[in-house]
């Protein structure tokens, strides 16, 4: 398997509950390395741009409000097969469906406030990393 990078967000419900370290511990235990990380607060417009693929969904406005409500931690994770591995560590979108031991099973509060974002494919990972980080911030 190839060494990959994926984009991750620790969402406002998790930063509010001081879970950044607990979530990073899950990534590291799974062999994912945090190679870039910053805590920032998005505007609603920036959240809307990031999630524009969901613009037609009924939960879009609520999702953008939530993502801008408090700080997030934006991250780049690196590892063998990092994109799929991160999705595995995250668990299903709805915490009620998430496998035991996954981040969402342990920490998510609801399908909307589900603690983490992770890229779903190499193309989206590249776009999402470039939206949040410059090349100079990616030291490996
Ligand atoms: P994922 O975050 O697992 O990639 P997604 O891309 O389908 O899931 O949706 C993006 C986010 O939108 C998700 O993390 C939380 C929110 N969301 C998805 N489905 C929802 C729903 N039925 N009700 C409320 N929010 C939802
Ligand atoms: Mg998604």
PDB file of C-alpha atoms and ligand atoms in Angstrom:
ATOM      1  CA  UNK A   1       0.000   0.000   0.000  1.00  0.00           C
ATOM      2  CA  UNK A   2       1.178   3.512  -0.754  1.00  0.00           C
ATOM      3  CA  UNK A   3       2.055   6.218   1.743  1.00  0.00           C
ATOM      4  CA  UNK A   4      -0.829   8.678   1.545  1.00  0.00           C
ATOM      5  CA  UNK A   5      -2.002  11.918   3.076  1.00  0.00           C
ATOM      6  CA  UNK A   6      -5.566  12.691   4.038  1.00  0.00           C
ATOM      7  CA  UNK A   7      -7.334  15.720   5.443  1.00  0.00           C
ATOM      8  CA  UNK A   8      -9.007  15.601   8.853  1.00  0.00           C
ATOM      9  CA  UNK A   9     -11.018  18.002  10.997  1.00  0.00           C
ATOM     10  CA  UNK A  10     -11.647  17.665  14.713  1.00  0.00           C
ATOM     11  CA  UNK A  11     -15.079  19.319  14.801  1.00  0.00           C
ATOM     12  CA  UNK A  12     -16.517  21.894  17.257  1.00  0.00           C
ATOM     13  CA  UNK A  13     -18.394  19.331  19.391  1.00  0.00           C
ATOM     14  CA  UNK A  14     -15.050  17.635  20.110  1.00  0.00           C
ATOM     15  CA  UNK A  15     -12.872  20.730  20.632  1.00  0.00           C
ATOM     16  CA  UNK A  16     -15.540  22.052  23.033  1.00  0.00           C
ATOM     17  CA  UNK A  17     -15.238  18.876  25.128  1.00  0.00           C
ATOM     18  CA  UNK A  18     -11.405  19.037  25.115  1.00  0.00           C
ATOM     19  CA  UNK A  19     -11.080  15.823  23.066  1.00  0.00           C
ATOM     20  CA  UNK A  20      -8.284  16.870  20.667  1.00  0.00           C
ATOM     21  CA  UNK A  21      -5.671  14.743  22.444  1.00  0.00           C
ATOM     22  CA  UNK A  22      -7.966  11.727  22.849  1.00  0.00           C
ATOM     23  CA  UNK A  23      -8.803  11.805  19.131  1.00  0.00           C
ATOM     24  CA  UNK A  24      -5.163  12.247  18.094  1.00  0.00           C
ATOM     25  CA  UNK A  25      -4.300   9.229  20.274  1.00  0.00           C
ATOM     26  CA  UNK A  26      -6.759   7.138  18.191  1.00  0.00           C
ATOM     27  CA  UNK A  27      -5.064   8.281  14.967  1.00  0.00           C
ATOM     28  CA  UNK A  28      -1.595   7.535  16.289  1.00  0.00           C
ATOM     29  CA  UNK A  29      -2.627   4.108  17.633  1.00  0.00           C
ATOM     30  CA  UNK A  30      -3.860   3.266  14.116  1.00  0.00           C
ATOM     31  CA  UNK A  31      -0.516   4.230  12.559  1.00  0.00           C
ATOM     32  CA  UNK A  32      -1.606   7.632  11.269  1.00  0.00           C
ATOM     33  CA  UNK A  33       0.874  10.472  11.795  1.00  0.00           C
ATOM     34  CA  UNK A  34      -0.301  14.070  12.333  1.00  0.00           C
ATOM     35  CA  UNK A  35       2.014  15.910   9.900  1.00  0.00           C
ATOM     36  CA  UNK A  36       0.225  19.286  10.019  1.00  0.00           C
ATOM     37  CA  UNK A  37      -2.268  20.711  12.468  1.00  0.00           C
ATOM     38  CA  UNK A  38      -3.832  24.054  13.356  1.00  0.00           C
ATOM     39  CA  UNK A  39      -6.692  25.203  15.566  1.00  0.00           C
ATOM     40  CA  UNK A  40      -8.808  27.825  13.802  1.00  0.00           C
ATOM     41  CA  UNK A  41     -12.382  29.112  13.720  1.00  0.00           C
ATOM     42  CA  UNK A  42     -14.124  29.056  10.341  1.00  0.00           C
ATOM     43  CA  UNK A  43     -16.599  31.668   9.168  1.00  0.00           C
ATOM     44  CA  UNK A  44     -19.943  30.277   8.014  1.00  0.00           C
ATOM     45  CA  UNK A  45     -18.951  31.156   4.432  1.00  0.00           C
ATOM     46  CA  UNK A  46     -15.680  29.219   4.724  1.00  0.00           C
ATOM     47  CA  UNK A  47     -17.526  26.218   6.165  1.00  0.00           C
ATOM     48  CA  UNK A  48     -20.019  26.507   3.296  1.00  0.00           C
ATOM     49  CA  UNK A  49     -17.235  26.469   0.711  1.00  0.00           C
ATOM     50  CA  UNK A  50     -15.632  23.426   2.333  1.00  0.00           C
ATOM     51  CA  UNK A  51     -18.933  21.499   2.390  1.00  0.00           C
ATOM     52  CA  UNK A  52     -20.336  22.838  -0.912  1.00  0.00           C
ATOM     53  CA  UNK A  53     -20.793  19.283  -2.274  1.00  0.00           C
ATOM     54  CA  UNK A  54     -23.644  19.038   0.276  1.00  0.00           C
ATOM     55  CA  UNK A  55     -25.237  22.400  -0.665  1.00  0.00           C
ATOM     56  CA  UNK A  56     -28.491  20.792  -1.818  1.00  0.00           C
ATOM     57  CA  UNK A  57     -28.920  18.584   1.265  1.00  0.00           C
ATOM     58  CA  UNK A  58     -31.550  19.592   3.855  1.00  0.00           C
ATOM     59  CA  UNK A  59     -28.950  19.704   6.659  1.00  0.00           C
ATOM     60  CA  UNK A  60     -26.495  22.011   4.810  1.00  0.00           C
ATOM     61  CA  UNK A  61     -27.334  25.247   6.644  1.00  0.00           C
ATOM     62  CA  UNK A  62     -27.266  23.527  10.045  1.00  0.00           C
ATOM     63  CA  UNK A  63     -23.953  21.847   9.112  1.00  0.00           C
ATOM     64  CA  UNK A  64     -22.330  25.178   8.162  1.00  0.00           C
ATOM     65  CA  UNK A  65     -23.627  26.889  11.336  1.00  0.00           C
ATOM     66  CA  UNK A  66     -22.235  24.054  13.440  1.00  0.00           C
ATOM     67  CA  UNK A  67     -18.817  24.013  11.734  1.00  0.00           C
ATOM     68  CA  UNK A  68     -18.471  27.777  12.328  1.00  0.00           C
ATOM     69  CA  UNK A  69     -19.827  27.707  15.894  1.00  0.00           C
ATOM     70  CA  UNK A  70     -16.546  27.097  17.736  1.00  0.00           C
ATOM     71  CA  UNK A  71     -12.912  26.315  16.889  1.00  0.00           C
ATOM     72  CA  UNK A  72     -11.921  23.307  14.836  1.00  0.00           C
ATOM     73  CA  UNK A  73      -8.577  21.548  14.496  1.00  0.00           C
ATOM     74  CA  UNK A  74      -7.593  21.123  10.827  1.00  0.00           C
ATOM     75  CA  UNK A  75      -5.076  18.353  10.218  1.00  0.00           C
ATOM     76  CA  UNK A  76      -3.131  16.401   7.639  1.00  0.00           C
ATOM     77  CA  UNK A  77      -2.697  12.722   8.513  1.00  0.00           C
ATOM     78  CA  UNK A  78      -0.070  10.558   6.813  1.00  0.00           C
ATOM     79  CA  UNK A  79       0.288   6.793   6.672  1.00  0.00           C
ATOM     80  CA  UNK A  80      -0.023   3.662   4.569  1.00  0.00           C
ATOM     81  CA  UNK A  81      -3.471   3.819   2.946  1.00  0.00           C
ATOM     82  CA  UNK A  82      -4.235   6.853   5.138  1.00  0.00           C
ATOM     83  CA  UNK A  83      -7.515   7.802   3.429  1.00  0.00           C
ATOM     84  CA  UNK A  84      -9.241   4.448   4.001  1.00  0.00           C
ATOM     85  CA  UNK A  85      -7.551   3.883   7.343  1.00  0.00           C
ATOM     86  CA  UNK A  86      -8.783   7.222   8.665  1.00  0.00           C
ATOM     87  CA  UNK A  87     -12.360   6.459   7.525  1.00  0.00           C
ATOM     88  CA  UNK A  88     -12.077   3.170   9.433  1.00  0.00           C
ATOM     89  CA  UNK A  89     -10.827   4.867  12.627  1.00  0.00           C
ATOM     90  CA  UNK A  90     -13.565   7.538  12.330  1.00  0.00           C
ATOM     91  CA  UNK A  91     -16.459   5.069  12.045  1.00  0.00           C
ATOM     92  CA  UNK A  92     -19.790   5.525  10.272  1.00  0.00           C
ATOM     93  CA  UNK A  93     -21.278   9.036   9.824  1.00  0.00           C
ATOM     94  CA  UNK A  94     -24.116   8.230  12.241  1.00  0.00           C
ATOM     95  CA  UNK A  95     -22.598   7.244  15.618  1.00  0.00           C
ATOM     96  CA  UNK A  96     -25.498   4.798  16.109  1.00  0.00           C
ATOM     97  CA  UNK A  97     -24.023   2.791  13.208  1.00  0.00           C
ATOM     98  CA  UNK A  98     -20.333   3.257  14.084  1.00  0.00           C
ATOM     99  CA  UNK A  99     -18.295   0.191  15.022  1.00  0.00           C
ATOM    100  CA  UNK A 100     -17.104  -0.198  18.595  1.00  0.00           C
ATOM    101  CA  UNK A 101     -13.809   1.540  19.348  1.00  0.00           C
ATOM    102  CA  UNK A 102     -14.144   4.060  16.526  1.00  0.00           C
ATOM    103  CA  UNK A 103     -13.932   7.804  17.205  1.00  0.00           C
ATOM    104  CA  UNK A 104     -17.580   8.401  16.341  1.00  0.00           C
ATOM    105  CA  UNK A 105     -18.803   5.451  18.427  1.00  0.00           C
ATOM    106  CA  UNK A 106     -16.895   6.794  21.439  1.00  0.00           C
ATOM    107  CA  UNK A 107     -17.246  10.533  21.066  1.00  0.00           C
ATOM    108  CA  UNK A 108     -19.865  11.680  18.527  1.00  0.00           C
ATOM    109  CA  UNK A 109     -22.999  13.316  19.899  1.00  0.00           C
ATOM    110  CA  UNK A 110     -25.274  12.872  16.845  1.00  0.00           C
ATOM    111  CA  UNK A 111     -25.173  12.351  13.070  1.00  0.00           C
ATOM    112  CA  UNK A 112     -24.677  16.103  12.636  1.00  0.00           C
ATOM    113  CA  UNK A 113     -22.243  16.665  15.509  1.00  0.00           C
ATOM    114  CA  UNK A 114     -20.017  13.690  14.872  1.00  0.00           C
ATOM    115  CA  UNK A 115     -16.590  14.859  16.098  1.00  0.00           C
ATOM    116  CA  UNK A 116     -14.472  14.339  12.971  1.00  0.00           C
ATOM    117  CA  UNK A 117     -14.281  14.880   9.230  1.00  0.00           C
ATOM    118  CA  UNK A 118     -12.098  12.748   6.956  1.00  0.00           C
ATOM    119  CA  UNK A 119     -11.518  12.922   3.194  1.00  0.00           C
ATOM    120  CA  UNK A 120     -13.250  10.174   1.209  1.00  0.00           C
ATOM    121  CA  UNK A 121     -10.914   9.826  -1.827  1.00  0.00           C
ATOM    122  CA  UNK A 122      -7.467  10.916  -3.117  1.00  0.00           C
ATOM    123  CA  UNK A 123      -8.984  13.751  -5.199  1.00  0.00           C
ATOM    124  CA  UNK A 124     -10.954  15.229  -2.288  1.00  0.00           C
ATOM    125  CA  UNK A 125      -7.966  14.789   0.052  1.00  0.00           C
ATOM    126  CA  UNK A 126      -5.775  16.872  -2.279  1.00  0.00           C
ATOM    127  CA  UNK A 127      -8.382  19.639  -2.636  1.00  0.00           C
ATOM    128  CA  UNK A 128      -9.162  19.732   1.092  1.00  0.00           C
ATOM    129  CA  UNK A 129      -5.496  19.789   2.166  1.00  0.00           C
ATOM    130  CA  UNK A 130      -4.832  22.666  -0.252  1.00  0.00           C
ATOM    131  CA  UNK A 131      -7.863  24.602   1.083  1.00  0.00           C
ATOM    132  CA  UNK A 132      -6.393  24.657   4.616  1.00  0.00           C
ATOM    133  CA  UNK A 133      -2.590  24.309   4.285  1.00  0.00           C
ATOM    134  CA  UNK A 134       0.165  25.772   2.121  1.00  0.00           C
ATOM    135  CA  UNK A 135       3.052  23.599   0.907  1.00  0.00           C
ATOM    136  CA  UNK A 136       5.307  25.363   3.431  1.00  0.00           C
ATOM    137  CA  UNK A 137       3.173  24.024   6.300  1.00  0.00           C
ATOM    138  CA  UNK A 138       3.570  20.400   5.214  1.00  0.00           C
ATOM    139  CA  UNK A 139       6.929  19.226   6.513  1.00  0.00           C
ATOM    140  CA  UNK A 140       6.138  15.475   6.752  1.00  0.00           C
TER     141      UNK A 140
HETATM  142  P1  LIG B   1     -18.928  11.883   6.463  1.00  0.00           P
HETATM  143  O1  LIG B   1     -18.613  13.024   7.402  1.00  0.00           O
HETATM  144  O2  LIG B   1     -18.974  10.558   7.169  1.00  0.00           O
HETATM  145  O3  LIG B   1     -18.045  11.864   5.242  1.00  0.00           O
HETATM  146  P2  LIG B   1     -21.042  12.930   4.727  1.00  0.00           P
HETATM  147  O4  LIG B   1     -19.955  13.379   3.810  1.00  0.00           O
HETATM  148  O5  LIG B   1     -22.156  12.126   4.148  1.00  0.00           O
HETATM  149  O6  LIG B   1     -20.450  12.095   5.964  1.00  0.00           O
HETATM  150  O7  LIG B   1     -21.715  14.199   5.432  1.00  0.00           O
HETATM  151  C1  LIG B   1     -20.909  15.290   5.846  1.00  0.00           C
HETATM  152  C2  LIG B   1     -21.405  15.765   7.180  1.00  0.00           C
HETATM  153  O8  LIG B   1     -22.737  16.259   7.062  1.00  0.00           O
HETATM  154  C3  LIG B   1     -21.486  14.687   8.265  1.00  0.00           C
HETATM  155  O9  LIG B   1     -20.260  14.420   8.883  1.00  0.00           O
HETATM  156  C4  LIG B   1     -22.489  15.286   9.211  1.00  0.00           C
HETATM  157  C5  LIG B   1     -23.464  15.977   8.271  1.00  0.00           C
HETATM  158  N1  LIG B   1     -24.586  15.088   7.969  1.00  0.00           N
HETATM  159  C6  LIG B   1     -24.600  14.033   7.127  1.00  0.00           C
HETATM  160  N2  LIG B   1     -25.799  13.426   7.092  1.00  0.00           N
HETATM  161  C7  LIG B   1     -26.592  14.128   7.963  1.00  0.00           C
HETATM  162  C8  LIG B   1     -27.946  14.012   8.402  1.00  0.00           C
HETATM  163  N3  LIG B   1     -28.737  13.051   7.936  1.00  0.00           N
HETATM  164  N4  LIG B   1     -28.401  14.923   9.303  1.00  0.00           N
HETATM  165  C9  LIG B   1     -27.603  15.898   9.778  1.00  0.00           C
HETATM  166  N5  LIG B   1     -26.315  16.070   9.402  1.00  0.00           N
HETATM  167  C10 LIG B   1     -25.807  15.188   8.526  1.00  0.00           C
HETATM  168 MG1  LIG B   2     -17.909  13.136   3.630  1.00  0.00          MG
END
